[in-house]
Coordinates of C-alpha atoms and ligand atoms in Angstrom, one line a residue:
M1 CA -12.4 82.6 -69.3
K2 CA -10.2 79.5 -69.6
N3 CA -8.3 80.7 -66.5
K4 CA -11.4 81.2 -64.6
Y5 CA -12.5 77.6 -65.3
S6 CA -9.2 76.1 -64.5
L7 CA -9.1 78.1 -61.2
L8 CA -12.5 76.7 -60.4
A9 CA -11.4 73.2 -61.3
Y10 CA -8.3 73.7 -59.1
F11 CA -10.3 74.7 -56.1
S12 CA -12.9 72.0 -56.6
N13 CA -10.1 69.4 -56.8
I14 CA -8.6 70.7 -53.5
F15 CA -12.0 70.5 -51.9
L16 CA -12.5 66.9 -53.2
F17 CA -9.1 65.9 -52.0
L18 CA -9.7 67.4 -48.5
S19 CA -13.1 65.9 -48.1
L20 CA -11.9 62.4 -49.2
N21 CA -9.0 62.6 -46.7
M22 CA -11.2 63.9 -44.0
S23 CA -13.7 61.1 -44.5
A24 CA -10.8 58.6 -44.3
Q25 CA -9.6 60.3 -41.1
T26 CA -13.0 60.5 -39.5
G27 CA -13.5 56.9 -40.1
E28 CA -16.5 57.2 -42.4
S29 CA -17.8 54.1 -44.0
W30 CA -16.5 53.6 -47.6
Q31 CA -18.7 54.6 -50.4
A32 CA -18.0 54.4 -54.1
P33 CA -16.3 57.7 -55.0
R34 CA -18.8 59.7 -57.1
E35 CA -16.2 60.8 -59.7
T36 CA -15.3 57.1 -60.3
V37 CA -19.0 56.2 -60.6
E38 CA -19.4 59.0 -63.2
K39 CA -16.3 58.2 -65.1
L40 CA -17.1 54.4 -65.3
S41 CA -20.7 55.1 -66.2
K42 CA -19.6 57.2 -69.1
S43 CA -17.1 54.6 -70.4
G44 CA -19.2 51.5 -70.0
S45 CA -22.7 52.8 -70.1
E46 CA -24.5 49.4 -70.3
F47 CA -23.2 48.5 -66.8
N48 CA -24.5 50.0 -63.6
Y49 CA -22.3 51.8 -61.0
Y50 CA -25.0 53.8 -59.3
E51 CA -26.0 52.4 -55.9
E52 CA -29.5 53.9 -56.3
K53 CA -30.0 51.8 -59.4
V54 CA -29.2 48.5 -57.8
P55 CA -32.4 46.4 -58.2
A56 CA -34.3 45.1 -55.2
Y57 CA -33.3 41.5 -54.5
T58 CA -33.8 38.7 -52.0
L59 CA -30.9 36.4 -51.2
P60 CA -31.4 32.7 -50.9
D61 CA -31.3 31.7 -47.2
V62 CA -27.9 30.1 -46.6
L63 CA -29.3 28.6 -43.4
A64 CA -32.4 26.9 -44.8
N65 CA -32.1 23.5 -46.4
S66 CA -33.5 22.5 -49.7
S67 CA -36.9 21.7 -48.2
G68 CA -37.0 25.1 -46.5
Q69 CA -36.2 23.9 -43.0
K70 CA -34.0 26.1 -40.8
I71 CA -30.5 24.9 -40.0
T72 CA -29.9 25.6 -36.3
T73 CA -26.9 23.5 -35.3
S74 CA -23.3 23.3 -36.5
K75 CA -23.9 19.6 -37.0
E76 CA -26.9 20.2 -39.4
W77 CA -24.8 22.7 -41.3
T78 CA -21.8 20.4 -41.7
K79 CA -23.8 17.2 -42.4
I80 CA -26.6 18.5 -44.5
R81 CA -26.6 22.1 -45.7
R82 CA -22.9 22.5 -46.4
Q83 CA -23.1 19.6 -48.8
E84 CA -26.2 20.9 -50.5
V85 CA -24.6 24.3 -51.1
L86 CA -21.4 22.8 -52.4
E87 CA -23.4 20.7 -54.8
L88 CA -25.3 23.7 -56.0
F89 CA -22.1 25.6 -56.8
G90 CA -20.7 22.5 -58.6
E91 CA -23.8 22.0 -60.6
N92 CA -24.7 25.6 -61.5
V93 CA -21.6 27.7 -61.3
F94 CA -18.1 26.2 -61.4
G95 CA -18.9 22.7 -62.8
R96 CA -17.9 19.3 -61.6
V97 CA -14.5 17.6 -61.8
P98 CA -14.7 14.4 -63.9
S99 CA -13.9 11.1 -62.1
T100 CA -11.3 10.1 -64.7
S101 CA -8.4 8.3 -63.0
Y102 CA -4.9 9.8 -63.2
T103 CA -1.5 9.4 -61.6
K104 CA 0.4 12.2 -59.9
T105 CA 4.1 12.4 -59.0
F106 CA 6.2 15.0 -57.3
A107 CA 9.8 15.8 -58.2
V108 CA 12.0 18.4 -56.5
V109 CA 13.8 19.5 -59.7
N110 CA 15.8 22.3 -58.0
E111 CA 16.8 23.0 -54.4
D112 CA 18.8 26.0 -53.3
K113 CA 19.4 26.2 -49.5
N114 CA 21.0 29.6 -50.0
A115 CA 18.2 31.5 -51.9
M116 CA 17.3 35.1 -51.2
G117 CA 20.8 35.8 -50.0
G118 CA 20.7 32.9 -47.5
S119 CA 17.4 33.7 -45.9
A120 CA 15.4 31.0 -47.6
T121 CA 15.5 27.6 -49.2
L122 CA 14.1 27.4 -52.6
K123 CA 12.4 24.3 -53.8
Q124 CA 11.1 24.0 -57.4
V125 CA 8.7 21.1 -57.5
D126 CA 7.3 19.5 -60.7
I127 CA 3.8 18.0 -60.1
T128 CA 3.2 15.7 -63.0
I129 CA -0.3 14.5 -63.8
Q130 CA -0.7 11.6 -66.2
S131 CA -3.7 9.9 -67.8
E132 CA -3.8 7.6 -70.8
G133 CA -0.4 8.5 -72.2
K134 CA -0.9 12.3 -71.9
S135 CA 0.7 14.4 -69.2
L136 CA 0.9 17.9 -67.8
V137 CA 3.3 19.5 -65.3
I138 CA 2.4 22.1 -62.6
H139 CA 5.5 24.0 -61.6
L140 CA 5.3 24.8 -57.9
I141 CA 7.8 27.4 -56.6
L142 CA 8.4 27.3 -52.8
F143 CA 10.6 29.5 -50.6
I144 CA 11.0 28.3 -47.0
P145 CA 12.4 30.7 -44.4
N146 CA 15.8 29.3 -43.1
N147 CA 15.6 31.0 -39.7
A148 CA 12.1 30.0 -38.8
L149 CA 11.1 27.0 -36.6
K150 CA 9.9 24.1 -38.8
P151 CA 7.3 23.3 -39.9
V152 CA 6.2 26.7 -41.1
P153 CA 2.8 28.0 -42.3
A154 CA 2.6 28.8 -46.0
F155 CA 0.9 31.1 -48.4
L156 CA 0.0 29.5 -51.7
L157 CA -0.6 32.1 -54.5
I158 CA -2.6 31.1 -57.5
N159 CA -0.6 33.1 -60.0
L160 CA -2.0 34.5 -63.2
G161 CA 0.1 33.2 -66.1
S162 CA 0.6 36.8 -67.3
R163 CA 2.5 37.8 -64.1
T164 CA 6.0 36.9 -63.0
I165 CA 6.8 34.6 -60.0
D166 CA 10.5 34.6 -60.7
P167 CA 12.3 31.8 -58.7
T168 CA 15.7 33.5 -59.3
R169 CA 14.3 36.7 -57.7
K170 CA 16.0 38.8 -60.4
E171 CA 12.5 40.1 -61.1
K172 CA 10.6 41.1 -58.0
N173 CA 7.2 42.7 -57.7
E174 CA 4.5 43.5 -55.1
W175 CA 2.2 41.0 -56.6
W176 CA 4.2 38.1 -55.0
P177 CA 6.4 39.7 -52.3
A178 CA 8.2 36.4 -51.5
E179 CA 11.0 38.2 -49.6
E180 CA 8.5 39.9 -47.3
I181 CA 6.5 36.7 -46.8
V182 CA 9.7 34.9 -45.8
A183 CA 10.8 37.7 -43.5
R184 CA 7.6 37.3 -41.5
G185 CA 8.4 33.6 -41.0
Y186 CA 6.0 32.2 -43.6
A187 CA 6.8 30.0 -46.6
A188 CA 5.9 31.6 -50.0
A189 CA 4.5 29.2 -52.5
A190 CA 3.1 29.9 -56.0
F191 CA 2.1 28.2 -59.2
S192 CA 0.7 29.6 -62.4
N193 CA -2.9 28.9 -63.4
S194 CA -1.8 28.5 -67.1
D195 CA 0.2 25.4 -66.2
V196 CA -3.1 23.7 -65.3
D197 CA -5.3 25.3 -68.0
P198 CA -4.5 28.1 -70.4
D199 CA -6.8 31.1 -70.0
N200 CA -8.5 31.0 -73.4
F201 CA -11.6 29.4 -74.9
D202 CA -10.7 26.5 -77.2
D203 CA -13.6 24.3 -76.4
F204 CA -11.7 22.6 -73.5
K205 CA -9.2 20.9 -75.7
N206 CA -6.0 22.1 -74.0
G207 CA -4.7 21.9 -70.4
I208 CA -6.1 19.6 -67.8
H209 CA -9.5 19.4 -69.7
G210 CA -7.7 17.8 -72.6
L211 CA -6.2 15.3 -70.2
L212 CA -9.1 14.3 -68.1
D213 CA -12.3 15.0 -70.0
R214 CA -13.8 12.1 -71.8
G215 CA -16.7 12.1 -74.3
V216 CA -19.3 14.8 -74.5
R217 CA -19.0 17.4 -71.8
P218 CA -22.2 17.7 -69.8
P219 CA -23.6 21.1 -68.9
N220 CA -22.2 20.8 -65.4
A221 CA -18.7 19.9 -66.6
W222 CA -15.9 21.8 -64.9
G223 CA -14.9 25.2 -66.4
T224 CA -11.4 26.7 -66.3
I225 CA -11.8 28.3 -62.8
S226 CA -12.7 24.9 -61.5
A227 CA -9.6 23.4 -63.2
W228 CA -7.4 26.1 -61.6
A229 CA -8.9 25.3 -58.2
W230 CA -8.2 21.7 -58.8
G231 CA -4.6 22.7 -59.5
A232 CA -4.3 24.5 -56.2
S233 CA -5.4 21.3 -54.5
R234 CA -2.7 19.3 -56.3
C235 CA -0.2 21.9 -54.9
M236 CA -1.6 21.3 -51.5
D237 CA -1.1 17.5 -52.0
Y238 CA 2.6 18.3 -52.4
L239 CA 2.7 20.8 -49.5
E240 CA 1.2 18.1 -47.2
T241 CA 4.2 15.8 -48.0
D242 CA 6.9 18.5 -47.3
K243 CA 8.2 18.2 -43.7
D244 CA 9.2 21.9 -43.7
I245 CA 5.5 23.0 -44.2
N246 CA 2.9 23.0 -41.5
K247 CA 0.1 21.4 -43.5
K248 CA -2.5 22.6 -40.9
K249 CA -1.6 26.2 -41.7
V250 CA -1.7 26.8 -45.5
A251 CA -3.5 29.9 -46.9
V252 CA -4.6 30.0 -50.5
V253 CA -4.5 33.4 -52.1
G254 CA -5.8 34.7 -55.5
H255 CA -6.4 37.9 -57.2
S256 CA -9.4 38.7 -59.5
R257 CA -10.0 35.5 -61.6
G258 CA -7.5 34.0 -59.2
G259 CA -9.6 35.2 -56.3
K260 CA -12.7 33.4 -57.7
T261 CA -10.5 30.4 -58.0
A262 CA -9.2 30.7 -54.4
L263 CA -12.8 30.8 -53.1
W264 CA -13.8 27.7 -55.0
A265 CA -10.6 25.8 -54.1
G266 CA -11.1 26.7 -50.4
A267 CA -14.8 25.8 -50.5
Q268 CA -14.1 22.3 -51.7
D269 CA -10.7 21.6 -50.1
L270 CA -10.9 21.7 -46.3
R271 CA -7.1 21.5 -46.0
F272 CA -6.8 25.2 -46.7
S273 CA -6.9 26.9 -43.4
I274 CA -7.2 30.5 -44.7
V275 CA -8.8 31.5 -48.0
I276 CA -7.9 34.9 -49.4
S277 CA -10.0 36.5 -52.2
N278 CA -8.4 39.7 -53.5
E279 CA -10.8 41.7 -55.6
S280 CA -12.6 38.6 -57.0
G281 CA -15.7 40.5 -58.1
C282 CA -18.4 38.8 -60.2
G283 CA -18.4 35.0 -59.9
G284 CA -16.2 35.5 -56.8
A285 CA -17.2 37.4 -53.6
A286 CA -19.6 39.9 -55.2
L287 CA -23.3 39.3 -54.9
A288 CA -24.6 38.5 -58.4
R289 CA -28.1 39.8 -57.7
R290 CA -26.9 43.4 -57.3
R291 CA -25.9 43.6 -61.0
Y292 CA -23.4 46.2 -60.1
G293 CA -20.4 46.5 -62.4
E294 CA -19.7 43.2 -64.1
T295 CA -22.7 41.0 -64.5
V296 CA -23.2 37.2 -65.0
A297 CA -24.2 37.9 -68.6
R298 CA -21.0 39.8 -69.3
I299 CA -18.7 37.4 -67.6
N300 CA -20.3 34.4 -69.5
T301 CA -19.8 36.3 -72.8
A302 CA -16.3 37.6 -72.3
F303 CA -15.0 34.4 -70.6
P304 CA -17.2 31.5 -71.9
H305 CA -14.7 29.0 -70.5
W306 CA -14.5 30.1 -66.9
F307 CA -17.7 28.5 -65.6
C308 CA -19.8 25.5 -66.5
S309 CA -22.5 25.8 -69.2
N310 CA -25.3 25.7 -66.7
Y311 CA -24.1 29.1 -65.4
K312 CA -25.2 30.6 -68.7
K313 CA -28.8 30.0 -67.7
Y314 CA -28.4 32.9 -65.2
S315 CA -27.2 35.5 -67.7
D316 CA -29.5 38.4 -67.1
N317 CA -31.5 36.0 -64.9
E318 CA -29.7 36.3 -61.5
N319 CA -32.8 35.9 -59.4
A320 CA -33.2 32.4 -60.8
M321 CA -29.9 31.3 -59.3
P322 CA -30.3 28.8 -56.5
V323 CA -27.3 30.4 -54.8
D324 CA -25.7 33.8 -54.4
M325 CA -22.1 34.4 -53.6
H326 CA -22.5 34.8 -49.8
M327 CA -23.2 31.0 -49.9
L328 CA -19.8 30.4 -51.5
L329 CA -18.2 32.4 -48.7
A330 CA -20.1 30.5 -46.1
L331 CA -18.6 27.3 -47.4
I332 CA -15.2 28.4 -46.0
A333 CA -16.5 28.5 -42.4
P334 CA -15.3 27.7 -39.7
R335 CA -11.9 28.2 -41.4
A336 CA -10.6 31.7 -42.0
L337 CA -11.7 33.9 -44.8
Y338 CA -10.3 37.2 -46.0
V339 CA -12.2 39.3 -48.6
D340 CA -10.7 42.5 -49.9
C341 CA -11.5 45.1 -52.6
A342 CA -10.0 48.3 -54.1
D343 CA -11.5 51.7 -54.1
E344 CA -11.2 52.3 -57.9
D345 CA -12.3 48.8 -58.8
L346 CA -16.0 49.3 -59.0
W347 CA -16.2 46.7 -61.8
G348 CA -15.7 44.2 -59.0
D349 CA -18.4 45.7 -56.8
P350 CA -16.7 46.3 -53.4
K351 CA -20.0 47.0 -51.6
G352 CA -21.5 43.8 -53.1
S353 CA -18.5 41.8 -51.9
Y354 CA -18.8 43.3 -48.4
L355 CA -22.5 42.5 -48.2
S356 CA -21.7 39.0 -49.4
L357 CA -19.3 38.6 -46.5
Y358 CA -21.9 40.1 -44.2
N359 CA -24.6 37.7 -45.4
A360 CA -22.2 34.7 -44.9
L361 CA -21.8 35.6 -41.3
P362 CA -24.7 33.6 -39.9
V363 CA -22.7 30.4 -40.8
F364 CA -19.5 31.7 -39.3
Q365 CA -21.5 32.6 -36.2
L366 CA -23.2 29.3 -36.0
L367 CA -19.8 27.6 -36.1
K368 CA -18.4 30.0 -33.5
A369 CA -15.8 31.4 -36.0
S370 CA -16.8 35.0 -35.8
S371 CA -18.9 37.3 -33.6
G372 CA -19.9 39.5 -36.6
I373 CA -19.0 42.6 -38.5
P374 CA -21.1 45.8 -39.0
V375 CA -23.5 46.0 -41.9
T376 CA -21.7 49.2 -43.0
M377 CA -18.4 49.0 -44.7
P378 CA -15.2 50.1 -42.9
P379 CA -13.4 53.3 -44.1
L380 CA -10.8 53.1 -46.8
N381 CA -7.6 51.3 -45.8
K382 CA -9.0 50.2 -42.5
Q383 CA -8.9 46.4 -41.8
V384 CA -11.8 44.8 -40.0
I385 CA -11.3 41.5 -38.3
S386 CA -13.8 39.5 -36.3
G387 CA -12.6 36.1 -35.4
K388 CA -12.0 34.1 -38.6
V389 CA -13.4 36.8 -40.9
A390 CA -11.5 39.8 -42.3
F391 CA -12.0 42.6 -44.8
H392 CA -10.4 45.7 -46.2
I393 CA -10.9 48.1 -49.0
R394 CA -7.6 49.6 -50.2
D395 CA -7.1 52.8 -52.0
G396 CA -6.2 52.6 -55.7
A397 CA -6.7 50.3 -58.6
H398 CA -7.5 46.7 -59.3
N399 CA -4.2 44.9 -58.3
L400 CA -2.6 42.8 -55.6
L401 CA -0.1 44.9 -53.7
L402 CA 2.3 44.6 -50.8
K403 CA -0.1 46.6 -48.7
D404 CA -2.8 43.9 -49.3
W405 CA -0.3 41.2 -48.4
N406 CA 0.7 42.9 -45.2
W407 CA -2.9 43.0 -44.1
F408 CA -3.3 39.3 -45.0
M409 CA -0.2 38.4 -43.0
D410 CA -1.4 40.5 -40.0
F411 CA -4.6 38.4 -40.1
A412 CA -2.7 35.2 -40.4
D413 CA -0.6 36.2 -37.4
Q414 CA -3.8 36.3 -35.4
V415 CA -5.5 33.2 -36.9
W416 CA -2.3 31.0 -36.7
K417 CA -0.8 32.4 -33.5
Ligands
GTR1 C1 -11.8 41.1 -65.9 C2 -13.0 40.3 -65.5 C3 -13.1 40.2 -64.0 C4 -11.8 39.8 -63.4 C5 -10.6 40.4 -64.1 C6 -9.2 39.7 -63.8 O1 -11.7 41.3 -67.2 O2 -14.1 40.9 -66.1 O3 -14.1 39.3 -63.7 O4 -11.6 38.5 -63.2 O5 -10.7 40.3 -65.5 O6 -9.1 38.6 -63.6 O7 -8.2 40.5 -63.7

């Protein structure tokens, strides 16, 4: 009996394997793998992974201003609507940076012209922020290819404190493939989010909040993601001063919570020429109104420090949000935007992330930055590029891998050519 069942399971697995591979080969649009849906539904039953259970929703019109008038020219977008959307995200989602004054200094604390076996110059830069006798240091690590024509374009990774970005390169990983980035003629830069603000809830006493917040925090005060995004901009401040770096060609890259950060950094800071959001999910690229995988309520409970307090108003109340995440993506236009997802990472809602990108397109089109992408998702591991917009869904789990980086760099090759 047992054998009969295992034989059955064996053949059904072979069938599943063949059909999955065939669909990849025949170029079928990606769909959430049924077995992943079932598995996740069993383990986290209060969250939805079934496409058929996604509630009906209407997205706010990214191209209608606050009084409902249609935006029809690039000038109207840039002068009126872009500003409105930015304000809405500052007020309701990520929170606003306080206007406290501070000083900032850059110090190259280590330089090695013979790094990576001679192929790169390593610079370790301390970015010190001071305010009223307190200070904080962001440690920027930068590898500049020695054989490339200067100034070179750069990729700035918002590293998650728990991962290694080893300047000695004794410890290497796909997460930050600095050697591969350098080999393609790009500078590899990285800083850790924890330098700017530790990733825990302590009522905003530590990190940059402890330095720059004064008095009672209003409900629109910046959360931790906003603080990390601010940190990415301080790294950009340094990169702008480095003669080896082409300041017009800097990409900001982040994974997951770092991907949400990259989007908010890129939305506010027009100096980032490419914004790359790797599996950013809820509060990142994924449409909140779909309530697929992680929800606003869940993220606000599990990570009460990531967003501003106003965002809590939308826990289990997504339809009341004056924005959805397609509007965050639209803020990147007409600069370049890369959104990607992973096949097993349904928690981050790949389809909702793609639809978000799709619904941001009218702005990219208005600004002549893209001619459009199809409404249906591409097959697994198939990159889609249309002008300044790119997307892929990679096989495997929630992570940032060399495979992803190679696609990012292929896109950058086109955008920066
Ligand atoms: C998860 C969180 C996600 C995502 C992820 C990560 O626990 O629910 O929104 O940000 O962490 O950052 O790895």
